[in-house]
Structure formats: structure tokens, C-alpha cells
Amino acid sequence: SSRWSLNGTTALVTGGTRGIGHAVVEELAEFGVSVYTCSRNQEELNACLKQWKEKGFSVHGSFCDVSSRTQREKLIEQVASAFNGKLNILVNNVGTNSRKPTIEYTVEDYSKVMTTNLDSVYHLCQLAYPLLRASGNGSIVFISSVAALTNIGSGTIYAASKAAINQLTKNLACEWAKDNIRANCVAPWYTKTSLVEHLLENKDFVNEVISRTPIKRIGEAHEVSSLVAFLCLPAASYITGQIIAVDGGFTANGFE
Ligand code: NDP
């Protein structure tokens, strides 16, 4: 039924060429969404767009480094013109990390992680707001992390940036409910993507992660994208302001 379809709706998914963003683009496209995405590698983006076209998906995309204010403005202009000034779904997916002890972080480290993870997301919400409102039925999904819920040793800047996203989720859910815009957040635990490839190559590290995870394995990107799509469906119309972990039970596991 139409409660379980997104046919005819539109979405912007940041960072769709790899990992969780790539899975979200495909998941939404499968539900009938016209998707717009971006990344910083034009060649990889073109290859993805070609593959999606071959699969029969409606996906557009352009180069954008979301850490740049002017490029964010240009991106939203392109999205507005692609979708006639309306947008149903904004998936704030891009995120980066740099792992160091706190006192070793430089001003540049701090600025890079905060600009990419938080400033970009905050500004994209501001820019997308008129489009989301104009659609009559808007949904924002943030990708934070279990690092925003509990210490996982992933670095304090990352944790703080993701925790800010969690609170942004709750506040926007309340502020924009009157505009028929919902806001929810998905918090993944270790998921097989290029972001954490270098960590997952370390067998001891993986074993430690798995030992803390009731479902004894690392997550897959499509196990995160399924929740993102669910949160955008009409079936989720009364769900807003929520932070949901996709973590194999990790955050439920106080002691083992
Ligand atoms: P990946 O690094 O595998 O993929 C990131 C995607 O975003 C790529 O398409 C990348 O393309 C694009 N991207 C990165 N930086 C920018 C930028 N500045 N502007 C535009 N596009 C950009 O990451 P994941 O899929 O693992 O992560 C997605 C989200 O999930 C992040 O917010 C991350 O913090 C979060 N997360 C991931 C976890 C994991 O274990 N993987 C766990 C918890 C949270 P390009 O580099 O070419 O620009």
C-alpha cells in the first residue's frame, strides 16, 4: 500500500558514492524516490550515476564538498532546480573522523571534523528548509554514531560533533513539526565502509568490537540504509525526534 511506498518523492543524500550513503541512495531509489547526491570525486560519482541509470534508478548528482559554505549553497540551488523547488527527504550522511588523544588535536583537526560533520549538516538544514516545507511532507534523517551515545574511543571531536547532531535532531523535530517536517537520527556502530576499512583490517580490533556486540559481527551498510528508508515512509509518520542505534545490540550491552 502507499504507506510503504515513497513513489514520486524526492531526496538529497549527501556523500552517496560509497558506504552508507551509497546504500541509502539505492534503498530510496528502490522505494521510487528521485534522488540527488554529491561527493568530492567527480569520476567516482560519474561511475555511480552510470550504474544507477543501468539499474533503472532515477539519480542525479554533482560535485560538492559539503564542508564548503559556497558549495553547499550551490548544491541546494541545483537540487531546487532539479526538483522544482521541493524536497521531501534530506539525508545528512557525510561525516569524517580523525582519531587522536584529545591533547594532540590541532586547530586544523578540530576545524576539519567539526566543519564536515556539524557545520555542513546545520547549514544544509537551513538551506533545505524552504524546499522541505514546500513539499508539504518533509523528512530529515541524520547519520550520527553510537559515539554520540557512549564512549567508543573514536576521538572526542567526532563524539562531540555527533552528539550535537543528536540534539539538533530533537530540536528541529519540535521546531519544524508545524511545517510537516519530521527529523530523526540513525546512530550506527561499526559498519563495513571505506571510512573504517583501515580499522577493520586489524583482526584484534575487530575481535574486540565483536566481543562487545551481542550480534557477533560488524554491520553492513544496507542494514543502516533500511532504517533510513523506513523513517522516511508514510508508515513512520508519527515518529520524529528519535535517535535509533543500528548496532547489533552494542549500546544495550552494559556487561558481558
Ligand atoms: P565513507 O567514508 O565510506 O563514505 C563517505 C561518503 O561521503 C563517500 O561517498 C564520500 O565521497 C562522501 N564524502 C566524504 N566527505 C565529503 C565531503 N566533505 N563532501 C561531500 N562528500 C563527501 O563513510 P561511511 O559510509 O562509513 O559514513 C557515512 C556516515 O556514517 C558518516 O557520517 C559516519 O560518521 C557515519 N558512521 C559510520 C560508521 C562506520 O562504521 N562506517 C559508524 C558510525 C557512523 P568522497 O570522499 O569522494 O567525497
GROMACS .gro file of N, CA and C in nm, residues 21-137:
model
  351
   21GLY      N    1   2.604   0.607   0.257
   21GLY     CA    2   2.535   0.697   0.164
   21GLY      C    3   2.497   0.627   0.034
   22HIS      N    4   2.588   0.545  -0.016
   22HIS     CA    5   2.563   0.468  -0.139
   22HIS      C    6   2.444   0.374  -0.118
   23ALA      N    7   2.443   0.307  -0.004
   23ALA     CA    8   2.333   0.214   0.028
   23ALA      C    9   2.201   0.290   0.042
   24VAL      N   10   2.207   0.410   0.099
   24VAL     CA   11   2.084   0.491   0.117
   24VAL      C   12   2.029   0.535  -0.019
   25VAL      N   13   2.119   0.579  -0.108
   25VAL     CA   14   2.074   0.618  -0.244
   25VAL      C   15   1.997   0.502  -0.308
   26GLU      N   16   2.055   0.382  -0.302
   26GLU     CA   17   1.992   0.267  -0.368
   26GLU      C   18   1.862   0.226  -0.299
   27GLU      N   19   1.863   0.230  -0.166
   27GLU     CA   20   1.743   0.191  -0.090
   27GLU      C   21   1.627   0.284  -0.124
   28LEU      N   22   1.653   0.415  -0.124
   28LEU     CA   23   1.547   0.512  -0.154
   28LEU      C   24   1.502   0.498  -0.299
   29ALA      N   25   1.597   0.480  -0.390
   29ALA     CA   26   1.562   0.464  -0.532
   29ALA      C   27   1.472   0.342  -0.551
   30GLU      N   28   1.500   0.235  -0.476
   30GLU     CA   29   1.415   0.113  -0.483
   30GLU      C   30   1.273   0.142  -0.437
   31PHE      N   31   1.259   0.239  -0.346
   31PHE     CA   32   1.126   0.277  -0.298
   31PHE      C   33   1.058   0.380  -0.389
   32GLY      N   34   1.121   0.410  -0.503
   32GLY     CA   35   1.058   0.500  -0.600
   32GLY      C   36   1.094   0.647  -0.584
   33VAL      N   37   1.200   0.674  -0.507
   33VAL     CA   38   1.241   0.814  -0.485
   33VAL      C   39   1.332   0.861  -0.599
   34SER      N   40   1.314   0.986  -0.643
   34SER     CA   41   1.413   1.051  -0.729
   34SER      C   42   1.518   1.111  -0.638
   35VAL      N   43   1.641   1.065  -0.654
   35VAL     CA   44   1.746   1.101  -0.559
   35VAL      C   45   1.849   1.195  -0.622
   36TYR      N   46   1.897   1.290  -0.542
   36TYR     CA   47   2.010   1.375  -0.581
   36TYR      C   48   2.121   1.346  -0.481
   37THR      N   49   2.245   1.328  -0.530
   37THR     CA   50   2.355   1.304  -0.436
   37THR      C   51   2.478   1.383  -0.478
   38CYS      N   52   2.582   1.376  -0.396
   38CYS     CA   53   2.704   1.451  -0.425
   38CYS      C   54   2.823   1.380  -0.362
   39SER      N   55   2.942   1.414  -0.411
   39SER     CA   56   3.066   1.372  -0.346
   39SER      C   57   3.178   1.462  -0.398
   40ARG      N   58   3.301   1.437  -0.351
   40ARG     CA   59   3.414   1.521  -0.390
   40ARG      C   60   3.497   1.459  -0.501
   41ASN      N   61   3.451   1.346  -0.557
   41ASN     CA   62   3.526   1.278  -0.662
   41ASN      C   63   3.436   1.261  -0.784
   42GLN      N   64   3.455   1.352  -0.881
   42GLN     CA   65   3.365   1.356  -0.998
   42GLN      C   66   3.367   1.224  -1.076
   43GLU      N   67   3.484   1.163  -1.086
   43GLU     CA   68   3.496   1.039  -1.164
   43GLU      C   69   3.417   0.926  -1.100
   44GLU      N   70   3.434   0.911  -0.967
   44GLU     CA   71   3.363   0.806  -0.896
   44GLU      C   72   3.211   0.833  -0.899
   45LEU      N   73   3.177   0.961  -0.891
   45LEU     CA   74   3.035   1.000  -0.896
   45LEU      C   75   2.975   0.963  -1.031
   46ASN      N   76   3.050   0.994  -1.139
   46ASN     CA   77   3.001   0.961  -1.274
   46ASN      C   78   2.981   0.811  -1.290
   47ALA      N   79   3.075   0.732  -1.236
   47ALA     CA   80   3.064   0.585  -1.245
   47ALA      C   81   2.940   0.536  -1.171
   48CYS      N   82   2.915   0.593  -1.054
   48CYS     CA   83   2.795   0.555  -0.977
   48CYS      C   84   2.668   0.593  -1.053
   49LEU      N   85   2.665   0.715  -1.107
   49LEU     CA   86   2.546   0.762  -1.178
   49LEU      C   87   2.515   0.671  -1.298
   50LYS      N   88   2.622   0.626  -1.363
   50LYS     CA   89   2.605   0.538  -1.479
   50LYS      C   90   2.544   0.404  -1.435
   51GLN      N   91   2.598   0.349  -1.325
   51GLN     CA   92   2.547   0.221  -1.273
   51GLN      C   93   2.401   0.233  -1.231
   52TRP      N   94   2.368   0.344  -1.165
   52TRP     CA   95   2.230   0.363  -1.117
   52TRP      C   96   2.134   0.375  -1.236
   53LYS      N   97   2.181   0.442  -1.342
   53LYS     CA   98   2.098   0.456  -1.462
   53LYS      C   99   2.071   0.318  -1.521
   54GLU      N  100   2.176   0.236  -1.525
   54GLU     CA  101   2.162   0.099  -1.578
   54GLU      C  102   2.065   0.015  -1.495
   55LYS      N  103   2.061   0.043  -1.365
   55LYS     CA  104   1.968  -0.029  -1.276
   55LYS      C  105   1.826   0.026  -1.284
   56GLY      N  106   1.807   0.133  -1.361
   56GLY     CA  107   1.675   0.192  -1.377
   56GLY      C  108   1.637   0.289  -1.266
   57PHE      N  109   1.735   0.330  -1.186
   57PHE     CA  110   1.708   0.426  -1.078
   57PHE      C  111   1.712   0.569  -1.130
   58SER      N  112   1.633   0.656  -1.068
   58SER     CA  113   1.637   0.798  -1.101
   58SER      C  114   1.729   0.868  -1.001
   59VAL      N  115   1.856   0.885  -1.040
   59VAL     CA  116   1.954   0.951  -0.952
   59VAL      C  117   2.031   1.057  -1.029
   60HIS      N  118   2.034   1.177  -0.975
   60HIS     CA  119   2.117   1.285  -1.029
   60HIS      C  120   2.225   1.314  -0.926
   61GLY      N  121   2.329   1.384  -0.970
   61GLY     CA  122   2.433   1.416  -0.873
   61GLY      C  123   2.529   1.518  -0.927
   62SER      N  124   2.598   1.583  -0.837
   62SER     CA  125   2.702   1.676  -0.879
   62SER      C  126   2.811   1.685  -0.774
   63PHE      N  127   2.924   1.739  -0.818
   63PHE     CA  128   3.037   1.758  -0.729
   63PHE      C  129   3.000   1.856  -0.619
   64CYS      N  130   3.028   1.822  -0.495
   64CYS     CA  131   3.012   1.918  -0.386
   64CYS      C  132   3.093   1.872  -0.266
   65ASP      N  133   3.178   1.959  -0.217
   65ASP     CA  134   3.243   1.935  -0.088
   65ASP      C  135   3.155   2.004   0.016
   66VAL      N  136   3.082   1.925   0.093
   66VAL     CA  137   2.984   1.985   0.186
   66VAL      C  138   3.049   2.065   0.298
   67SER      N  139   3.183   2.058   0.310
   67SER     CA  140   3.246   2.140   0.413
   67SER      C  141   3.263   2.285   0.366
   68SER      N  142   3.231   2.312   0.239
   68SER     CA  143   3.240   2.449   0.187
   68SER      C  144   3.102   2.515   0.184
   69ARG      N  145   3.093   2.631   0.247
   69ARG     CA  146   2.966   2.703   0.255
   69ARG      C  147   2.911   2.739   0.116
   70THR      N  148   2.998   2.789   0.030
   70THR     CA  149   2.951   2.829  -0.103
   70THR      C  150   2.911   2.707  -0.186
   71GLN      N  151   2.983   2.596  -0.169
   71GLN     CA  152   2.943   2.475  -0.243
   71GLN      C  153   2.812   2.418  -0.193
   72ARG      N  154   2.785   2.433  -0.063
   72ARG     CA  155   2.654   2.389  -0.009
   72ARG      C  156   2.541   2.472  -0.071
   73GLU      N  157   2.566   2.603  -0.082
   73GLU     CA  158   2.464   2.690  -0.140
   73GLU      C  159   2.436   2.652  -0.285
   74LYS      N  160   2.544   2.622  -0.357
   74LYS     CA  161   2.530   2.583  -0.498
   74LYS      C  162   2.455   2.450  -0.508
   75LEU      N  163   2.489   2.357  -0.418
   75LEU     CA  164   2.423   2.225  -0.419
   75LEU      C  165   2.272   2.239  -0.403
   76ILE      N  166   2.232   2.320  -0.306
   76ILE     CA  167   2.088   2.333  -0.281
   76ILE      C  168   2.019   2.405  -0.398
   77GLU      N  169   2.090   2.498  -0.463
   77GLU     CA  170   2.034   2.560  -0.585
   77GLU      C  171   2.010   2.454  -0.692
   78GLN      N  172   2.108   2.363  -0.707
   78GLN     CA  173   2.095   2.257  -0.809
   78GLN      C  174   1.980   2.162  -0.775
   79VAL      N  175   1.967   2.131  -0.646
   79VAL     CA  176   1.859   2.042  -0.601
   79VAL      C  177   1.724   2.110  -0.625
   80ALA      N  178   1.717   2.238  -0.593
   80ALA     CA  179   1.592   2.313  -0.612
   80ALA      C  180   1.553   2.313  -0.759
   81SER      N  181   1.651   2.329  -0.847
   81SER     CA  182   1.614   2.335  -0.988
   81SER      C  183   1.583   2.195  -1.042
   82ALA      N  184   1.648   2.092  -0.988
   82ALA     CA  185   1.618   1.954  -1.033
   82ALA      C  186   1.478   1.912  -0.990
   83PHE      N  187   1.434   1.958  -0.872
   83PHE     CA  188   1.307   1.909  -0.816
   83PHE      C  189   1.201   2.020  -0.801
   84ASN      N  190   1.210   2.124  -0.885
   84ASN     CA  191   1.109   2.231  -0.885
   84ASN      C  192   1.085   2.296  -0.749
   85GLY      N  193   1.194   2.319  -0.677
   85GLY     CA  194   1.183   2.393  -0.551
   85GLY      C  195   1.125   2.315  -0.435
   86LYS      N  196   1.110   2.181  -0.455
   86LYS     CA  197   1.053   2.098  -0.348
   86LYS      C  198   1.144   1.980  -0.317
   87LEU      N  199   1.148   1.943  -0.190
   87LEU     CA  200   1.229   1.828  -0.148
   87LEU      C  201   1.158   1.758  -0.033
   88ASN      N  202   1.137   1.627  -0.046
   88ASN     CA  203   1.072   1.551   0.061
   88ASN      C  204   1.170   1.503   0.167
   89ILE      N  205   1.291   1.462   0.121
   89ILE     CA  206   1.383   1.392   0.212
   89ILE      C  207   1.523   1.453   0.205
   90LEU      N  208   1.580   1.482   0.321
   90LEU     CA  209   1.720   1.523   0.330
   90LEU      C  210   1.792   1.422   0.418
   91VAL      N  211   1.890   1.351   0.362
   91VAL     CA  212   1.970   1.257   0.441
   91VAL      C  213   2.110   1.317   0.458
   92ASN      N  214   2.138   1.364   0.578
   92ASN     CA  215   2.269   1.422   0.611
   92ASN      C  216   2.363   1.309   0.648
   93ASN      N  217   2.433   1.259   0.547
   93ASN     CA  218   2.514   1.138   0.566
   93ASN      C  219   2.663   1.164   0.582
   94VAL      N  220   2.717   1.266   0.513
   94VAL     CA  221   2.863   1.285   0.514
   94VAL      C  222   2.916   1.302   0.655
   95GLY      N  223   3.025   1.235   0.682
   95GLY     CA  224   3.094   1.252   0.810
   95GLY      C  225   3.236   1.202   0.797
   96THR      N  226   3.323   1.259   0.879
   96THR     CA  227   3.464   1.217   0.875
   96THR      C  228   3.516   1.206   1.017
   97ASN      N  229   3.635   1.151   1.031
   97ASN     CA  230   3.693   1.138   1.165
   97ASN      C  231   3.844   1.145   1.159
   98SER      N  232   3.903   1.177   1.272
   98SER     CA  233   4.047   1.178   1.290
   98SER      C  234   4.067   1.133   1.435
   99ARG      N  235   4.136   1.021   1.455
   99ARG     CA  236   4.147   0.961   1.588
   99ARG      C  237   4.280   0.994   1.653
  100LYS      N  238   4.273   1.068   1.762
  100LYS     CA  239   4.394   1.104   1.838
  100LYS      C  240   4.354   1.123   1.983
  101PRO      N  241   4.451   1.117   2.073
  101PRO     CA  242   4.422   1.162   2.210
  101PRO      C  243   4.388   1.311   2.206
  102THR      N  244   4.300   1.355   2.294
  102THR     CA  245   4.246   1.491   2.288
  102THR      C  246   4.354   1.599   2.283
  103ILE      N  247   4.457   1.584   2.367
  103ILE     CA  248   4.556   1.693   2.372
  103ILE      C  249   4.645   1.699   2.248
  104GLU      N  250   4.635   1.600   2.160
  104GLU     CA  251   4.715   1.604   2.036
  104GLU      C  252   4.643   1.668   1.918
  105TYR      N  253   4.514   1.693   1.932
  105TYR     CA  254   4.440   1.753   1.820
  105TYR      C  255   4.488   1.895   1.795
  106THR      N  256   4.506   1.928   1.665
  106THR     CA  257   4.542   2.064   1.625
  106THR      C  258   4.415   2.143   1.596
  107VAL      N  259   4.434   2.272   1.579
  107VAL     CA  260   4.322   2.360   1.540
  107VAL      C  261   4.263   2.311   1.408
  108GLU      N  262   4.351   2.266   1.317
  108GLU     CA  263   4.306   2.219   1.185
  108GLU      C  264   4.223   2.091   1.198
  109ASP      N  265   4.269   1.997   1.285
  109ASP     CA  266   4.192   1.873   1.307
  109ASP      C  267   4.051   1.907   1.354
  110TYR      N  268   4.046   1.996   1.454
  110TYR     CA  269   3.918   2.033   1.514
  110TYR      C  270   3.825   2.092   1.408
  111SER      N  271   3.882   2.186   1.332
  111SER     CA  272   3.802   2.256   1.232
  111SER      C  273   3.754   2.161   1.123
  112LYS      N  274   3.840   2.069   1.080
  112LYS     CA  275   3.802   1.978   0.970
  112LYS      C  276   3.686   1.888   1.012
  113VAL      N  277   3.696   1.828   1.130
  113VAL     CA  278   3.591   1.735   1.173
  113VAL      C  279   3.461   1.811   1.203
  114MET      N  280   3.471   1.924   1.272
  114MET     CA  281   3.351   2.000   1.305
  114MET      C  282   3.284   2.058   1.181
  115THR      N  283   3.364   2.111   1.088
  115THR     CA  284   3.308   2.170   0.966
  115THR      C  285   3.238   2.065   0.881
  116THR      N  286   3.304   1.949   0.867
  116THR     CA  287   3.248   1.842   0.783
  116THR      C  288   3.126   1.777   0.848
  117ASN      N  289   3.135   1.751   0.978
  117ASN     CA  290   3.030   1.674   1.045
  117ASN      C  291   2.914   1.758   1.094
  118LEU      N  292   2.942   1.880   1.141
  118LEU     CA  293   2.836   1.958   1.205
  118LEU      C  294   2.797   2.084   1.128
  119ASP      N  295   2.895   2.170   1.095
  119ASP     CA  296   2.861   2.295   1.025
  119ASP      C  297   2.785   2.266   0.896
  120SER      N  298   2.832   2.165   0.822
  120SER     CA  299   2.771   2.131   0.694
  120SER      C  300   2.626   2.088   0.712
  121VAL      N  301   2.605   2.005   0.811
  121VAL     CA  302   2.472   1.949   0.838
  121VAL      C  303   2.376   2.060   0.883
  122TYR      N  304   2.425   2.144   0.971
  122TYR     CA  305   2.343   2.254   1.024
  122TYR      C  306   2.300   2.347   0.911
  123HIS      N  307   2.398   2.385   0.828
  123HIS     CA  308   2.370   2.478   0.719
  123HIS      C  309   2.281   2.415   0.612
  124LEU      N  310   2.303   2.286   0.583
  124LEU     CA  311   2.218   2.219   0.483
  124LEU      C  312   2.073   2.212   0.530
  125CYS      N  313   2.052   2.197   0.660
  125CYS     CA  314   1.916   2.200   0.712
  125CYS      C  315   1.854   2.338   0.690
  126GLN      N  316   1.931   2.443   0.719
  126GLN     CA  317   1.881   2.580   0.696
  126GLN      C  318   1.846   2.601   0.549
  127LEU      N  319   1.939   2.560   0.461
  127LEU     CA  320   1.919   2.581   0.318
  127LEU      C  321   1.804   2.498   0.262
  128ALA      N  322   1.789   2.376   0.313
  128ALA     CA  323   1.686   2.285   0.259
  128ALA      C  324   1.548   2.314   0.315
  129TYR      N  325   1.542   2.386   0.426
  129TYR     CA  326   1.413   2.409   0.494
  129TYR      C  327   1.301   2.459   0.401
  130PRO      N  328   1.325   2.565   0.320
  130PRO     CA  329   1.214   2.610   0.234
  130PRO      C  330   1.168   2.502   0.135
  131LEU      N  331   1.262   2.420   0.090
  131LEU     CA  332   1.227   2.313  -0.005
  131LEU      C  333   1.148   2.202   0.064
  132LEU      N  334   1.191   2.168   0.185
  132LEU     CA  335   1.122   2.063   0.262
  132LEU      C  336   0.980   2.109   0.295
  133ARG      N  337   0.968   2.234   0.335
  133ARG     CA  338   0.836   2.288   0.369
  133ARG      C  339   0.747   2.292   0.246
  134ALA      N  340   0.804   2.334   0.134
  134ALA     CA  341   0.726   2.345   0.011
  134ALA      C  342   0.673   2.209  -0.036
  135SER      N  343   0.742   2.102   0.002
  135SER     CA  344   0.697   1.968  -0.041
  135SER      C  345   0.569   1.927   0.030
  136GLY      N  346   0.541   1.990   0.143
  136GLY     CA  347   0.420   1.956   0.219
  136GLY      C  348   0.439   1.836   0.310
  137ASN      N  349   0.549   1.762   0.290
  137ASN     CA  350   0.574   1.640   0.366
  137ASN      C  351   0.723   1.612   0.366
   0.00000   0.00000   0.00000
